[in-house]
mmCIF file of C-alpha atoms in Angstrom:
data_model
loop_
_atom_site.group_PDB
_atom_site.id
_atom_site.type_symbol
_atom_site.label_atom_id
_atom_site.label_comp_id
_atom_site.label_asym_id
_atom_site.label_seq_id
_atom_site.Cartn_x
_atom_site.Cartn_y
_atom_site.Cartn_z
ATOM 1 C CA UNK S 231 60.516 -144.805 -107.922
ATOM 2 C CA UNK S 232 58.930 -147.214 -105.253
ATOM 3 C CA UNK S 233 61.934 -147.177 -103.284
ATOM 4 C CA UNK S 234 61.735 -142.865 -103.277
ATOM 5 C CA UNK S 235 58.240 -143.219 -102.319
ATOM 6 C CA UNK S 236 58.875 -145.453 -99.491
ATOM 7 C CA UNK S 237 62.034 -143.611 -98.094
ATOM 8 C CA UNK S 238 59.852 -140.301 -98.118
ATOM 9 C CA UNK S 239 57.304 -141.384 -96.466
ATOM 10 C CA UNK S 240 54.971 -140.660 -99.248
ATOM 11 C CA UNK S 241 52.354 -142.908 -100.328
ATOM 12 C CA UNK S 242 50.895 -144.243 -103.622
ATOM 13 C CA UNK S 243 47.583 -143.723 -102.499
ATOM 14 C CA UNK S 244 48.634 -139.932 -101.611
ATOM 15 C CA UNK S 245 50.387 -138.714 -104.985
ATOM 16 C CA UNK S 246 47.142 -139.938 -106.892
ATOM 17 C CA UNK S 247 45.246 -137.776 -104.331
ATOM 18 C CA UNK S 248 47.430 -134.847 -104.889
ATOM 19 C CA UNK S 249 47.129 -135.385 -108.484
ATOM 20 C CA UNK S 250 42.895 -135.881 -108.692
ATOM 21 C CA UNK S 251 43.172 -132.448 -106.558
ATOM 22 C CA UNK S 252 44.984 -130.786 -109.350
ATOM 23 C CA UNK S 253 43.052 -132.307 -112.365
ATOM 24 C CA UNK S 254 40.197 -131.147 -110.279
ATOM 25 C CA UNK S 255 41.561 -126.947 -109.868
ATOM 26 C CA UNK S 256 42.308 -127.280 -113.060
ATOM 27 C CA UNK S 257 38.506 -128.272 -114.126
ATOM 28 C CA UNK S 258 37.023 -125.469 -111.336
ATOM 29 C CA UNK S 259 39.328 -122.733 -112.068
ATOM 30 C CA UNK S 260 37.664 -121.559 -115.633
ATOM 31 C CA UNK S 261 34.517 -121.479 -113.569
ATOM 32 C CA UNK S 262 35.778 -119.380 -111.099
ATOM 33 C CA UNK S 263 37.008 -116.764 -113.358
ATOM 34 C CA UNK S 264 40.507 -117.820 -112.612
ATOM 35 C CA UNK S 265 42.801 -116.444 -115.442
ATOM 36 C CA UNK S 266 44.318 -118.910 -117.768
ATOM 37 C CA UNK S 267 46.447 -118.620 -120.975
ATOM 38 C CA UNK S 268 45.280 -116.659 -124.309
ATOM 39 C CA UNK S 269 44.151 -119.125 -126.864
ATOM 40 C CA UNK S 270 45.230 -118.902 -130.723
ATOM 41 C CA UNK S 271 43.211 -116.999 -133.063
ATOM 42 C CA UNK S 272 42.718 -119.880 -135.498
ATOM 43 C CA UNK S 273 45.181 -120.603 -139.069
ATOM 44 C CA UNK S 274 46.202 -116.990 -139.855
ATOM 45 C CA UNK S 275 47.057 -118.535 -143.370
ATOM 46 C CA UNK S 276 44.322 -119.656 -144.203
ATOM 47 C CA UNK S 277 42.142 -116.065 -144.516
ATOM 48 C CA UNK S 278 41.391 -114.645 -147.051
ATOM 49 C CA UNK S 279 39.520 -111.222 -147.545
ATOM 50 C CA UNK S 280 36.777 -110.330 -144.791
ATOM 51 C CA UNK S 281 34.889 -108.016 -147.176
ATOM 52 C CA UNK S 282 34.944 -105.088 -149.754
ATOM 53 C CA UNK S 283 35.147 -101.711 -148.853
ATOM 54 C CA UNK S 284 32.007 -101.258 -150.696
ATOM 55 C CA UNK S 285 30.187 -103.743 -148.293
ATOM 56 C CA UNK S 286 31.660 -102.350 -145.342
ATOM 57 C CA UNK S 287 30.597 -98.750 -146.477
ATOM 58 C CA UNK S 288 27.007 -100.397 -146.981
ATOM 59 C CA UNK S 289 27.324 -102.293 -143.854
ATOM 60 C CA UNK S 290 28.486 -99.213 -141.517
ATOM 61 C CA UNK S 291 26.144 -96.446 -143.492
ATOM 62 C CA UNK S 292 22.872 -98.362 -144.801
ATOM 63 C CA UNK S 293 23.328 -96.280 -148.223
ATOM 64 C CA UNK S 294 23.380 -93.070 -146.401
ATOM 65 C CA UNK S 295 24.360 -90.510 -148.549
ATOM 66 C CA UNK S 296 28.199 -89.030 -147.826
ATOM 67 C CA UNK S 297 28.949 -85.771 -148.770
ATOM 68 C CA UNK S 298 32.216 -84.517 -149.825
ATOM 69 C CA UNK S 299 34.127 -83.159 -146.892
ATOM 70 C CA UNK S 300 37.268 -82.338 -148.553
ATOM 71 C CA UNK S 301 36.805 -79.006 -147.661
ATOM 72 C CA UNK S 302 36.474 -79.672 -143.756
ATOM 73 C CA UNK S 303 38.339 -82.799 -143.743
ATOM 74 C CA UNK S 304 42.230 -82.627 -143.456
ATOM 75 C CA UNK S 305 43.825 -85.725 -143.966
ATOM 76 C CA UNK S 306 47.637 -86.109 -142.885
ATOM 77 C CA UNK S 307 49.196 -88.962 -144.942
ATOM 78 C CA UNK S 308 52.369 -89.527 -146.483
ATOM 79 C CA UNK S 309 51.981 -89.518 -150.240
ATOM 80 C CA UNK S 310 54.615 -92.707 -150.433
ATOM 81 C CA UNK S 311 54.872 -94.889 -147.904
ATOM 82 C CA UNK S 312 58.009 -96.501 -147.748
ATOM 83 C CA UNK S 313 57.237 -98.788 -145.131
ATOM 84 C CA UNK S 314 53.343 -100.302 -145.113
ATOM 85 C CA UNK S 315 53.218 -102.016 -141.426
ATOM 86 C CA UNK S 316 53.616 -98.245 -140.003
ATOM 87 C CA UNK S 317 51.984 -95.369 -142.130
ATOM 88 C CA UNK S 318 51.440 -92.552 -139.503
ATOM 89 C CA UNK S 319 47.646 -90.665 -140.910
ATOM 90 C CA UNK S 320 45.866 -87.458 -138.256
ATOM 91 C CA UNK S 321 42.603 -86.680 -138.906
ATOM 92 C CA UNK S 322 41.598 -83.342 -138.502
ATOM 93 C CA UNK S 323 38.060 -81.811 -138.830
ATOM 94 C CA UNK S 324 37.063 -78.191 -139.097
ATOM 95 C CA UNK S 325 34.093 -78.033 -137.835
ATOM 96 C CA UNK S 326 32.681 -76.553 -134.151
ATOM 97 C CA UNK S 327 32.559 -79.020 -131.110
ATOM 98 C CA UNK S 328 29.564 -77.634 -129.311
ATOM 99 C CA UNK S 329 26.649 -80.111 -127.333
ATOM 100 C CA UNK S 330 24.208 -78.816 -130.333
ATOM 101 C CA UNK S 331 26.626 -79.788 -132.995
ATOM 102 C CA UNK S 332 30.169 -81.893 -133.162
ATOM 103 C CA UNK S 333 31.731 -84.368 -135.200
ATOM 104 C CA UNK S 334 30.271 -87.755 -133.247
ATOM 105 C CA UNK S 335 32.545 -90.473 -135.217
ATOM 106 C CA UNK S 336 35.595 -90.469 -137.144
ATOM 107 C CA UNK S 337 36.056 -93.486 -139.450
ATOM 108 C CA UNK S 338 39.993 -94.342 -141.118
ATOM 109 C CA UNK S 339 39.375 -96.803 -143.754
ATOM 110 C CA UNK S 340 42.078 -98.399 -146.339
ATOM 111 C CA UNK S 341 39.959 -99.741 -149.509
ATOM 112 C CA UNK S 342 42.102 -101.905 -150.745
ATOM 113 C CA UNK S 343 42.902 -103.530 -146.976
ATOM 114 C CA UNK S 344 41.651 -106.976 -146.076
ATOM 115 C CA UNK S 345 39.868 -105.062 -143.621
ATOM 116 C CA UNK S 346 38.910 -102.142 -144.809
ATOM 117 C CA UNK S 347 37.832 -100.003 -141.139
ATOM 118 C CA UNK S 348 41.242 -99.735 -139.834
ATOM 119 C CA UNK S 349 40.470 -97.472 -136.827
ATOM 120 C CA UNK S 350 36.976 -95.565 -135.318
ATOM 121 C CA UNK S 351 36.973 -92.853 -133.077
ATOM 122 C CA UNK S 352 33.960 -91.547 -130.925
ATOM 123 C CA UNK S 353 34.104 -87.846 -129.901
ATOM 124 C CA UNK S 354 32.047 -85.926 -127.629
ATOM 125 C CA UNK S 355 31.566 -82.351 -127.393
ATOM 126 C CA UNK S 356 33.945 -82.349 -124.438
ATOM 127 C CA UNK S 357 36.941 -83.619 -126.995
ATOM 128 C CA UNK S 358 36.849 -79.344 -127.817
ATOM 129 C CA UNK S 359 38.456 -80.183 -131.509
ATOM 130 C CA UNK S 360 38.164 -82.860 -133.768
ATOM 131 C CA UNK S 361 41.407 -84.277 -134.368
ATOM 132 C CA UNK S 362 42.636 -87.852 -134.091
ATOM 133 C CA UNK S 363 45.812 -89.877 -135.158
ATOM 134 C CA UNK S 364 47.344 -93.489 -135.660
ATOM 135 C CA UNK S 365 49.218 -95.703 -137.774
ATOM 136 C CA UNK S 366 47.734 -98.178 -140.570
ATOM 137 C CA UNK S 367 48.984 -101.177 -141.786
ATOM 138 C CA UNK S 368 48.486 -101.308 -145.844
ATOM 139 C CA UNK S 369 49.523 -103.874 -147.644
ATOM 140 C CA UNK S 370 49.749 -102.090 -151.192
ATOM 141 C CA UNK S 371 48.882 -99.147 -152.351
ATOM 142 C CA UNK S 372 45.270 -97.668 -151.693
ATOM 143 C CA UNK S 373 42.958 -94.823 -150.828
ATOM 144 C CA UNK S 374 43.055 -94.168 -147.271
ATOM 145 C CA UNK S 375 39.925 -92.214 -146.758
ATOM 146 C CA UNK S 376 38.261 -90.272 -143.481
ATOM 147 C CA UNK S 377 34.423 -90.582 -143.015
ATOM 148 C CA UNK S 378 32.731 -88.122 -140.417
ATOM 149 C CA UNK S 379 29.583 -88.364 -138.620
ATOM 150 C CA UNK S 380 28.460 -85.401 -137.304
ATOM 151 C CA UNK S 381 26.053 -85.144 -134.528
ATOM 152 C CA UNK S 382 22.800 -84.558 -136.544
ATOM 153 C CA UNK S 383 24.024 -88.032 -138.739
ATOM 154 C CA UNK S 384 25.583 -86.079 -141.698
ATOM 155 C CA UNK S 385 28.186 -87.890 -143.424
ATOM 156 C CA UNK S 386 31.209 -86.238 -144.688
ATOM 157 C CA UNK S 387 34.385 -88.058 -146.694
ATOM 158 C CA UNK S 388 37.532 -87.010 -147.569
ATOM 159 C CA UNK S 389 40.404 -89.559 -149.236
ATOM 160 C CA UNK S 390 43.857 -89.524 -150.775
ATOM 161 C CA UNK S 391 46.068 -92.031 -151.863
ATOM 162 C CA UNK S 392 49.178 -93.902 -150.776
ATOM 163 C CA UNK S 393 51.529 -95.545 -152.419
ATOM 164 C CA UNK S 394 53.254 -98.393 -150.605
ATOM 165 C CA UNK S 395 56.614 -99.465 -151.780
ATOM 166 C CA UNK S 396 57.247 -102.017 -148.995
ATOM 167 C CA UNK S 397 54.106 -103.978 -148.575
ATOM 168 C CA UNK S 398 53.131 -104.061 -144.515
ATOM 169 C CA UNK S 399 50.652 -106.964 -144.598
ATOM 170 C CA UNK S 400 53.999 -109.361 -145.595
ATOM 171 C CA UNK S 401 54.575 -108.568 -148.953
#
């Protein structure tokens, strides 16, 4: 290596320049708001349940009283889900989308899921209908229920439930 250095013309005293210079970009470039790589999320295998669907109902409604919607509330879920990681639910309310009163929040939740609030959508009168769709990931089989809050902070609910035969959560 001393020989390469010589023959280069490159010195000692230059490659540990070159190298504090790095270290240095390296310290700076966080502060900067240079991008850098994702970090891990922590031991995956290691958590267990975040909370009950009961405390997250308490935690996103403060013992608000929710109504039945079934009547306004159409939920679109396959009655067996042969697959857990991808179980496609819609959403649909039937109810008018006007600026004096719409459906303000749509709420998907899976009781028996680790996380029980698997998706939350925020409407606005301009939306014209209250409809929304995505996939869930449920682990075994649950009630996958709707909750609606309407513009004047009524709460409406609607559930039915899956069956999963192929648990999505790896099982």
């Amino acid at each position: 290596m001393e020989q390469w250095l010589n023959d280069t013309g490159t010195t000692r005293r230059g490659v540990l320049r070159g190298m504090g210079a790095l270290g240095i970009a390296g310290l700076i470039g966080p502060v900067l708001g240079v991008p850098r790589l994702a970090s891990a999320q922590g031991n995956l295998a290691n958590l267990g349940p975040e909370e009950t669907v009961d405390v997250t109902m308490k935690r996103l409604f403060a013992g608000r009283a929710i109504k039945d919607g079934s009547g306004s509330i159409k939920i679109d879920v396959p009655l067996i889900a042969e697959n857990g990681a991808v179980v496609p639910v819609s959403v649909e309310v039937d109810a008018p989308m006007t600026p004096q009163s719409y459906v303000k929040t749509i709420y998907i939740v899976s009781d028996k899921n680790r996380r029980p609030v698997n998706a939350k959508f925020m409407l606005t009168p301009a939306a014209g209908q209250a409809f929304v769709g995505t996939n869930l990931r449920l682990g075994e089989t649950t009630d996958v229920r709707a909750v609606v809050e309407m513009s004047d902070g009524t709460l409406l609910q609607a559930k039915r439930e899956v069956k999963v035969t192929v648990g999505g959560c790896g099982g």
